[in-house]
Amino acid sequence: MIKKQLFLYSTMVATLVIAPGINQPSSANLPLITSPEFESLCRSGNRECAMIGKASHLTTQLIYELFDAEKTGNPTKIQQAIANIATLYQTESDAIKVVNTRLNLSDFFILEKEQVLGGYAVFLSRGEIIAGGIEKVSFVIGFKGLYPSLEDPNDIAVALSALPEHLYHDAGALIHKGFRDYSGSVFNHQISQDMINSIRELQNDPKTHVEIVVTGHSLGGSAILYAGMLVDAGINPENLKVIVFGSGPVAQANFISQYPDLIPNIIRIETPGDMLLYDDDSPMKPIYQTLGYVPFGRLIKATGSDRLNQPNQQLAILQQQQQISPSPDFDTKRLNLLQQILQERVAIHVYSYRYYYQIYRSHQGGGGSLW
């Protein structure tokens, strides 16, 4: 049964690899959505408007631009991508560091080596003096989402390594193995460890206020597991905010009981129709249930996309008509509608979360706070 479910899981991932017309955004594939709850946060000047809006821009666009620039080896584009991230968070370019532990294609052919799949994340920090002479030090860790390429299979392999394993050897919560490797390889990197050591010192200083945002889109939902590792490393969960966009559940329910002080600080942003979510109409839900993975954290949800509702309605009508009066064109029409539905689900997953940055910008960032 589990093997069958994992085959279905791999099919869902494969659609992100082969889906046509999705690689570059355009007005034709940007889903039209709204989130009254998020817009209310922005109208009221709630600081979560800026926190979510900036995280959206970082994880659904800027981090991919940096990753693509690094893959092509273009130093000008790399510098520009880093500058764009620095501008977003009002910090200096030299405050931004990249951790890339992803495996190369050749690594997958070393059969005698036990592979630990790698991850990709951007680290940045910013300091400022706030009221009362308190120094506020802010950290952001943004995880890159799925990069679907058969020539660069690390991320696909991460997604497909879906069986539950312990967060640590013979201990801890049961979590998605691939996501554990993705976040764990970043956690163990020296850049991450240096940041953790700095935070531990700062959070014990009464003259310093520490804020940490850990965020990601899609595969970047491994940010939740990274945050759990931070708590285990001695980071105060009250200083953490975790924001994930379009990520399916990554752990079993025992993760909740192991990190009770972290869970209230997790925000998950979802769009109905996103093919990787836990929704009742998602093809992924039976797979998550088989593996025991459950969603947790506070949910902010958008409305559904009309471009998905329309072909769904047309498909329902077509099937009803076929029962009443069979048509020789039924299979062709049904296949075309299913293709439209699949393409729209992928577009929702890839692009709909950019909406939050657009709304944040239109409201001047909920009062102009860094977060």
Short mmCIF file of C-alpha atoms in Angstrom, two decimals:
data_model
loop_
_atom_site.label_atom_id
_atom_site.label_comp_id
_atom_site.label_asym_id
_atom_site.label_seq_id
_atom_site.Cartn_x
_atom_site.Cartn_y
_atom_site.Cartn_z
CA MET A 1 0.00 0.00 0.00
CA ILE A 2 2.77 2.43 0.96
CA LYS A 3 4.67 1.68 -2.24
CA LYS A 4 1.53 2.42 -4.25
CA GLN A 5 1.07 5.71 -2.40
CA LEU A 6 4.70 6.66 -3.00
CA PHE A 7 4.23 5.95 -6.70
CA LEU A 8 1.35 8.43 -6.68
CA TYR A 9 3.54 10.87 -4.76
CA SER A 10 6.23 10.59 -7.41
CA THR A 11 3.59 11.22 -10.08
CA MET A 12 2.63 14.48 -8.37
CA VAL A 13 6.27 15.56 -8.29
CA ALA A 14 6.74 14.55 -11.91
CA THR A 15 3.94 16.90 -12.97
CA LEU A 16 6.04 19.77 -11.66
CA VAL A 17 8.89 18.56 -13.88
CA ILE A 18 6.99 18.14 -17.13
CA ALA A 19 4.18 20.70 -16.80
CA PRO A 20 4.33 22.90 -19.92
CA GLY A 21 4.27 26.68 -19.84
CA ILE A 22 5.00 26.97 -16.13
CA ASN A 23 8.69 27.86 -16.08
CA GLN A 24 8.19 31.60 -16.59
CA PRO A 25 5.39 33.69 -15.00
CA SER A 26 3.02 35.60 -17.23
CA SER A 27 -0.44 37.10 -17.00
CA ALA A 28 -1.72 33.84 -18.50
CA ASN A 29 -0.57 31.67 -15.61
CA LEU A 30 -0.85 33.94 -12.58
CA PRO A 31 -3.85 32.68 -10.56
CA LEU A 32 -6.28 35.35 -9.35
CA ILE A 33 -6.77 34.92 -5.60
CA THR A 34 -7.61 36.97 -2.52
CA SER A 35 -7.09 36.47 1.20
CA PRO A 36 -9.44 38.63 3.29
CA GLU A 37 -7.57 37.62 6.47
CA PHE A 38 -4.20 38.74 5.15
CA GLU A 39 -5.59 41.95 3.69
CA SER A 40 -7.17 42.70 7.06
CA LEU A 41 -3.74 42.30 8.70
CA CYS A 42 -2.31 44.84 6.27
CA ARG A 43 -5.16 47.34 6.66
CA SER A 44 -4.79 47.26 10.43
CA GLY A 45 -1.02 47.82 10.26
CA ASN A 46 -0.26 44.44 11.83
CA ARG A 47 3.45 43.69 11.58
CA GLU A 48 2.65 40.21 10.27
CA CYS A 49 1.67 41.88 6.97
CA ALA A 50 5.29 42.85 6.31
CA MET A 51 6.64 39.62 7.78
CA ILE A 52 4.52 37.44 5.47
CA GLY A 53 4.76 39.74 2.45
CA LYS A 54 8.56 39.87 2.50
CA ALA A 55 8.84 36.15 3.13
CA SER A 56 6.60 35.58 0.11
CA HIS A 57 8.86 37.64 -2.15
CA LEU A 58 12.02 36.02 -0.83
CA THR A 59 10.86 32.41 -1.13
CA THR A 60 8.73 32.48 -4.29
CA GLN A 61 10.91 34.71 -6.45
CA LEU A 62 14.18 36.20 -5.18
CA ILE A 63 15.72 32.98 -3.88
CA TYR A 64 15.02 31.28 -7.24
CA GLU A 65 16.64 34.19 -9.07
CA LEU A 66 19.75 33.81 -6.92
CA PHE A 67 19.81 30.04 -7.38
CA ASP A 68 19.44 30.34 -11.17
CA ALA A 69 22.21 32.96 -11.28
CA GLU A 70 24.52 30.66 -9.35
CA LYS A 71 23.77 27.76 -11.66
CA THR A 72 24.73 29.83 -14.71
CA GLY A 73 27.78 31.24 -12.92
CA ASN A 74 26.99 34.81 -13.92
CA PRO A 75 28.65 37.05 -11.28
CA THR A 76 26.69 40.15 -12.30
CA LYS A 77 23.37 38.38 -11.90
CA ILE A 78 24.49 36.83 -8.62
CA GLN A 79 25.41 40.25 -7.22
CA GLN A 80 22.10 41.71 -8.41
CA ALA A 81 20.09 38.87 -6.89
CA ILE A 82 21.86 39.32 -3.56
CA ALA A 83 21.32 43.08 -3.74
CA ASN A 84 17.59 42.53 -4.32
CA ILE A 85 17.35 40.38 -1.19
CA ALA A 86 19.34 42.96 0.79
CA THR A 87 17.00 45.72 -0.37
CA LEU A 88 13.94 43.71 0.61
CA TYR A 89 15.17 43.35 4.19
CA GLN A 90 16.97 46.72 4.41
CA THR A 91 20.34 45.20 5.14
CA GLU A 92 23.77 45.11 3.51
CA SER A 93 24.69 42.65 0.78
CA ASP A 94 27.59 41.30 2.83
CA ALA A 95 25.09 40.31 5.55
CA ILE A 96 23.65 37.69 3.19
CA LYS A 97 25.13 34.21 3.09
CA VAL A 98 24.12 31.16 1.06
CA VAL A 99 24.25 27.53 2.13
CA ASN A 100 24.12 25.06 -0.74
CA THR A 101 24.65 21.42 0.25
CA ARG A 102 22.67 19.93 -2.65
CA LEU A 103 24.10 16.86 -4.38
CA ASN A 104 25.36 17.05 -7.94
CA LEU A 105 24.12 14.68 -10.62
CA SER A 106 27.39 12.72 -10.46
CA ASP A 107 26.88 12.08 -6.73
CA PHE A 108 23.90 9.86 -7.51
CA PHE A 109 26.18 7.41 -9.37
CA ILE A 110 28.47 6.75 -6.39
CA LEU A 111 26.76 3.53 -5.35
CA GLU A 112 28.94 2.65 -2.39
CA LYS A 113 28.31 6.01 -0.71
CA GLU A 114 25.33 6.48 1.59
CA GLN A 115 23.83 9.69 0.29
CA VAL A 116 22.40 12.44 2.48
CA LEU A 117 20.39 14.71 0.23
CA GLY A 118 21.34 18.36 0.50
CA GLY A 119 19.48 21.65 0.85
CA TYR A 120 19.67 25.30 -0.16
CA ALA A 121 18.98 28.29 2.07
CA VAL A 122 19.73 32.00 2.32
CA PHE A 123 20.79 33.50 5.66
CA LEU A 124 20.69 37.18 6.50
CA SER A 125 20.83 39.40 9.56
CA ARG A 126 20.18 43.00 10.50
CA GLY A 127 20.75 45.05 13.64
CA GLU A 128 19.11 48.27 14.79
CA ILE A 129 18.56 50.30 17.96
CA ILE A 130 14.93 50.51 19.10
CA ALA A 131 13.10 52.26 21.95
CA GLY A 132 14.85 52.22 25.30
CA GLY A 133 18.26 51.79 23.72
CA ILE A 134 17.59 48.09 23.12
CA GLU A 135 19.50 46.50 20.26
CA LYS A 136 17.20 44.50 18.02
CA VAL A 137 18.91 41.81 15.97
CA SER A 138 16.83 40.15 13.27
CA PHE A 139 17.67 36.95 11.40
CA VAL A 140 16.00 35.46 8.33
CA ILE A 141 16.57 31.94 7.02
CA GLY A 142 14.84 31.31 3.70
CA PHE A 143 14.70 27.81 2.20
CA LYS A 144 14.49 27.32 -1.56
CA GLY A 145 11.59 25.29 -2.91
CA LEU A 146 11.56 22.49 -5.46
CA TYR A 147 13.84 22.86 -8.47
CA PRO A 148 12.36 20.26 -10.85
CA SER A 149 15.11 19.08 -13.17
CA LEU A 150 16.07 15.57 -14.18
CA GLU A 151 19.60 16.88 -14.84
CA ASP A 152 19.74 18.23 -11.28
CA PRO A 153 17.74 15.61 -9.36
CA ASN A 154 18.56 16.50 -5.73
CA ASP A 155 15.23 18.19 -5.01
CA ILE A 156 13.15 15.53 -6.73
CA ALA A 157 14.98 12.88 -4.71
CA VAL A 158 14.24 14.85 -1.53
CA ALA A 159 10.54 14.98 -2.31
CA LEU A 160 10.39 11.28 -3.12
CA SER A 161 12.23 10.22 0.06
CA ALA A 162 8.90 10.44 1.81
CA LEU A 163 8.94 7.61 4.35
CA PRO A 164 8.84 8.78 8.00
CA GLU A 165 12.01 8.63 10.06
CA HIS A 166 13.10 10.06 13.39
CA LEU A 167 14.23 13.65 13.45
CA TYR A 168 17.46 12.37 15.01
CA HIS A 169 18.83 8.85 15.24
CA ASP A 170 16.44 6.74 17.33
CA ALA A 171 14.95 9.85 18.92
CA GLY A 172 12.59 12.70 18.21
CA ALA A 173 9.50 13.16 16.11
CA LEU A 174 8.72 11.07 13.04
CA ILE A 175 9.17 13.26 9.97
CA HIS A 176 9.56 13.19 6.19
CA LYS A 177 13.04 11.74 5.56
CA GLY A 178 13.83 13.84 2.50
CA PHE A 179 12.78 17.08 4.17
CA ARG A 180 14.83 16.06 7.22
CA ASP A 181 17.92 15.69 5.03
CA TYR A 182 17.19 18.95 3.20
CA SER A 183 16.89 20.99 6.40
CA GLY A 184 19.42 18.97 8.41
CA SER A 185 22.25 19.42 5.93
CA VAL A 186 21.67 23.18 6.09
CA PHE A 187 21.46 23.09 9.90
CA ASN A 188 24.82 21.30 10.17
CA HIS A 189 26.61 23.74 7.86
CA GLN A 190 29.14 26.06 9.49
CA ILE A 191 27.24 29.20 8.46
CA SER A 192 24.16 27.89 10.25
CA GLN A 193 26.12 26.84 13.32
CA ASP A 194 27.81 30.24 13.55
CA MET A 195 24.41 31.92 13.44
CA ILE A 196 23.05 29.60 16.14
CA ASN A 197 25.99 30.38 18.41
CA SER A 198 25.41 34.11 17.91
CA ILE A 199 21.70 33.81 18.67
CA ARG A 200 22.34 31.82 21.85
CA GLU A 201 24.60 34.59 23.13
CA LEU A 202 22.27 37.42 22.08
CA GLN A 203 19.08 35.94 23.52
CA ASN A 204 20.65 35.85 26.99
CA ASP A 205 21.57 39.55 26.86
CA PRO A 206 18.85 41.67 28.56
CA LYS A 207 19.84 44.65 26.37
CA THR A 208 19.17 42.73 23.15
CA HIS A 209 15.92 41.68 21.45
CA VAL A 210 16.20 38.78 18.99
CA GLU A 211 13.77 37.92 16.19
CA ILE A 212 14.17 34.96 13.82
CA VAL A 213 12.06 34.23 10.75
CA VAL A 214 12.43 30.82 9.13
CA THR A 215 10.52 30.57 5.87
CA GLY A 216 10.14 28.57 2.68
CA HIS A 217 7.89 27.70 -0.24
CA SER A 218 7.01 24.18 -1.43
CA LEU A 219 10.03 22.02 -0.59
CA GLY A 220 11.05 24.96 1.57
CA GLY A 221 8.41 23.75 4.04
CA SER A 222 11.41 21.98 5.54
CA ALA A 223 11.75 25.32 7.34
CA ILE A 224 9.45 23.81 9.99
CA LEU A 225 11.91 21.00 10.67
CA TYR A 226 14.84 23.42 10.73
CA ALA A 227 12.99 25.48 13.35
CA GLY A 228 12.57 22.33 15.45
CA MET A 229 16.32 21.77 15.21
CA LEU A 230 16.89 25.35 16.36
CA VAL A 231 14.74 24.74 19.44
CA ASP A 232 16.70 21.59 20.22
CA ALA A 233 19.91 23.62 19.86
CA GLY A 234 18.78 25.98 22.60
CA ILE A 235 17.06 28.74 20.62
CA ASN A 236 14.08 30.22 22.47
CA PRO A 237 10.93 29.30 20.48
CA GLU A 238 9.36 32.61 21.54
CA ASN A 239 11.91 34.34 19.30
CA LEU A 240 10.94 32.22 16.27
CA LYS A 241 8.37 32.78 13.57
CA VAL A 242 8.00 30.09 10.89
CA ILE A 243 6.16 30.93 7.64
CA VAL A 244 5.63 28.33 4.91
CA PHE A 245 3.87 28.77 1.58
CA GLY A 246 2.24 25.92 -0.33
CA SER A 247 3.92 23.15 1.63
CA GLY A 248 2.32 19.83 2.44
CA PRO A 249 2.66 18.35 5.93
CA VAL A 250 6.19 17.23 6.78
CA ALA A 251 5.78 15.39 10.10
CA GLN A 252 3.55 13.10 12.11
CA ALA A 253 1.47 14.30 15.05
CA ASN A 254 4.18 13.55 17.62
CA PHE A 255 6.05 16.59 16.27
CA ILE A 256 3.35 18.73 17.89
CA SER A 257 3.84 17.21 21.34
CA GLN A 258 7.62 17.45 21.04
CA TYR A 259 7.59 21.18 20.17
CA PRO A 260 4.51 22.62 21.95
CA ASP A 261 6.04 26.11 22.27
CA LEU A 262 7.03 26.25 18.59
CA ILE A 263 3.71 25.20 17.02
CA PRO A 264 1.83 28.47 17.87
CA ASN A 265 4.56 30.39 16.01
CA ILE A 266 4.10 28.50 12.74
CA ILE A 267 2.04 30.15 9.98
CA ARG A 268 1.17 28.14 6.92
CA ILE A 269 -0.15 29.96 3.85
CA GLU A 270 -2.31 27.94 1.46
CA THR A 271 -4.27 28.44 -1.75
CA PRO A 272 -7.16 26.07 -2.53
CA GLY A 273 -6.31 23.95 -5.55
CA ASP A 274 -2.61 23.75 -4.74
CA MET A 275 -1.87 20.15 -5.63
CA LEU A 276 0.56 19.54 -2.75
CA LEU A 277 -1.71 20.47 0.16
CA TYR A 278 -3.74 18.39 2.62
CA ASP A 279 -7.11 19.63 1.29
CA ASP A 280 -9.99 17.21 0.84
CA ASP A 281 -9.92 17.65 -2.94
CA SER A 282 -6.13 17.27 -3.17
CA PRO A 283 -4.74 14.09 -4.76
CA MET A 284 -2.04 14.22 -2.08
CA LYS A 285 -4.26 13.86 1.00
CA PRO A 286 -4.60 10.03 0.86
CA ILE A 287 -0.81 9.80 0.53
CA TYR A 288 -0.19 12.03 3.53
CA GLN A 289 -2.72 10.01 5.53
CA THR A 290 -0.97 6.76 4.65
CA LEU A 291 2.35 8.19 5.79
CA GLY A 292 0.79 9.69 8.91
CA TYR A 293 1.74 13.30 8.11
CA VAL A 294 -0.56 16.02 9.46
CA PRO A 295 -0.61 19.81 9.01
CA PHE A 296 -0.11 22.07 12.01
CA GLY A 297 0.30 25.73 12.82
CA ARG A 298 -1.97 28.69 12.15
CA LEU A 299 -3.59 28.66 8.71
CA ILE A 300 -4.03 31.69 6.46
CA LYS A 301 -5.96 30.66 3.38
CA ALA A 302 -6.83 32.43 0.15
CA THR A 303 -9.90 32.04 -2.01
CA GLY A 304 -9.81 29.60 -4.90
CA SER A 305 -8.86 30.49 -8.44
CA ASP A 306 -11.73 30.95 -10.90
CA ARG A 307 -9.53 29.49 -13.62
CA LEU A 308 -9.53 26.23 -11.67
CA ASN A 309 -13.23 26.35 -10.77
CA GLN A 310 -14.31 26.73 -14.39
CA PRO A 311 -12.71 23.56 -15.85
CA ASN A 312 -13.79 21.62 -12.73
CA GLN A 313 -17.39 22.68 -13.36
CA GLN A 314 -17.09 21.92 -17.07
CA LEU A 315 -15.75 18.46 -16.27
CA ALA A 316 -18.66 17.74 -13.92
CA ILE A 317 -21.16 18.82 -16.58
CA LEU A 318 -19.39 16.77 -19.25
CA GLN A 319 -19.54 13.64 -17.09
CA GLN A 320 -23.24 14.16 -16.36
CA GLN A 321 -23.99 14.60 -20.05
CA GLN A 322 -22.04 11.45 -20.87
CA GLN A 323 -24.24 9.45 -18.51
CA ILE A 324 -27.40 10.82 -20.13
CA SER A 325 -26.26 10.76 -23.75
CA PRO A 326 -22.88 9.10 -24.51
CA SER A 327 -20.65 11.04 -26.90
CA PRO A 328 -17.76 9.65 -28.99
CA ASP A 329 -15.79 12.84 -28.17
CA PHE A 330 -16.06 12.31 -24.42
CA ASP A 331 -12.54 10.95 -23.85
CA THR A 332 -10.88 13.73 -25.85
CA LYS A 333 -12.86 16.48 -24.12
CA ARG A 334 -12.28 14.93 -20.70
CA LEU A 335 -8.53 14.64 -21.30
CA ASN A 336 -8.33 18.30 -22.40
CA LEU A 337 -10.16 19.45 -19.27
CA LEU A 338 -8.00 17.30 -17.02
CA GLN A 339 -4.91 18.83 -18.62
CA GLN A 340 -6.27 22.33 -17.97
CA ILE A 341 -6.99 21.41 -14.35
CA LEU A 342 -3.50 19.99 -13.85
CA GLN A 343 -1.82 23.03 -15.39
CA GLU A 344 -3.84 25.38 -13.21
CA ARG A 345 -3.04 23.37 -10.06
CA VAL A 346 0.66 23.62 -10.85
CA ALA A 347 0.33 27.36 -11.59
CA ILE A 348 -1.41 27.83 -8.24
CA HIS A 349 1.42 26.04 -6.45
CA VAL A 350 4.17 27.92 -8.26
CA TYR A 351 2.78 31.46 -8.54
CA SER A 352 -0.24 32.17 -6.34
CA TYR A 353 1.81 32.94 -3.22
CA ARG A 354 3.37 35.99 -4.87
CA TYR A 355 0.03 37.67 -4.14
CA TYR A 356 1.08 38.28 -0.53
CA TYR A 357 4.02 40.46 -1.52
CA GLN A 358 1.82 42.44 -3.90
CA ILE A 359 -0.71 43.14 -1.15
CA TYR A 360 2.03 43.98 1.35
CA ARG A 361 3.48 46.50 -1.11
CA SER A 362 0.08 48.07 -1.75
CA HIS A 363 -0.29 48.67 2.00
CA GLN A 364 3.28 50.01 2.47
CA GLY A 365 4.24 46.93 4.45
CA GLY A 366 1.79 47.18 7.33
CA GLY A 367 3.36 50.27 8.87
CA GLY A 368 6.86 49.99 7.44
CA SER A 369 8.29 47.53 9.98
CA LEU A 370 11.23 45.36 8.92
CA TRP A 371 9.00 42.40 9.63
#
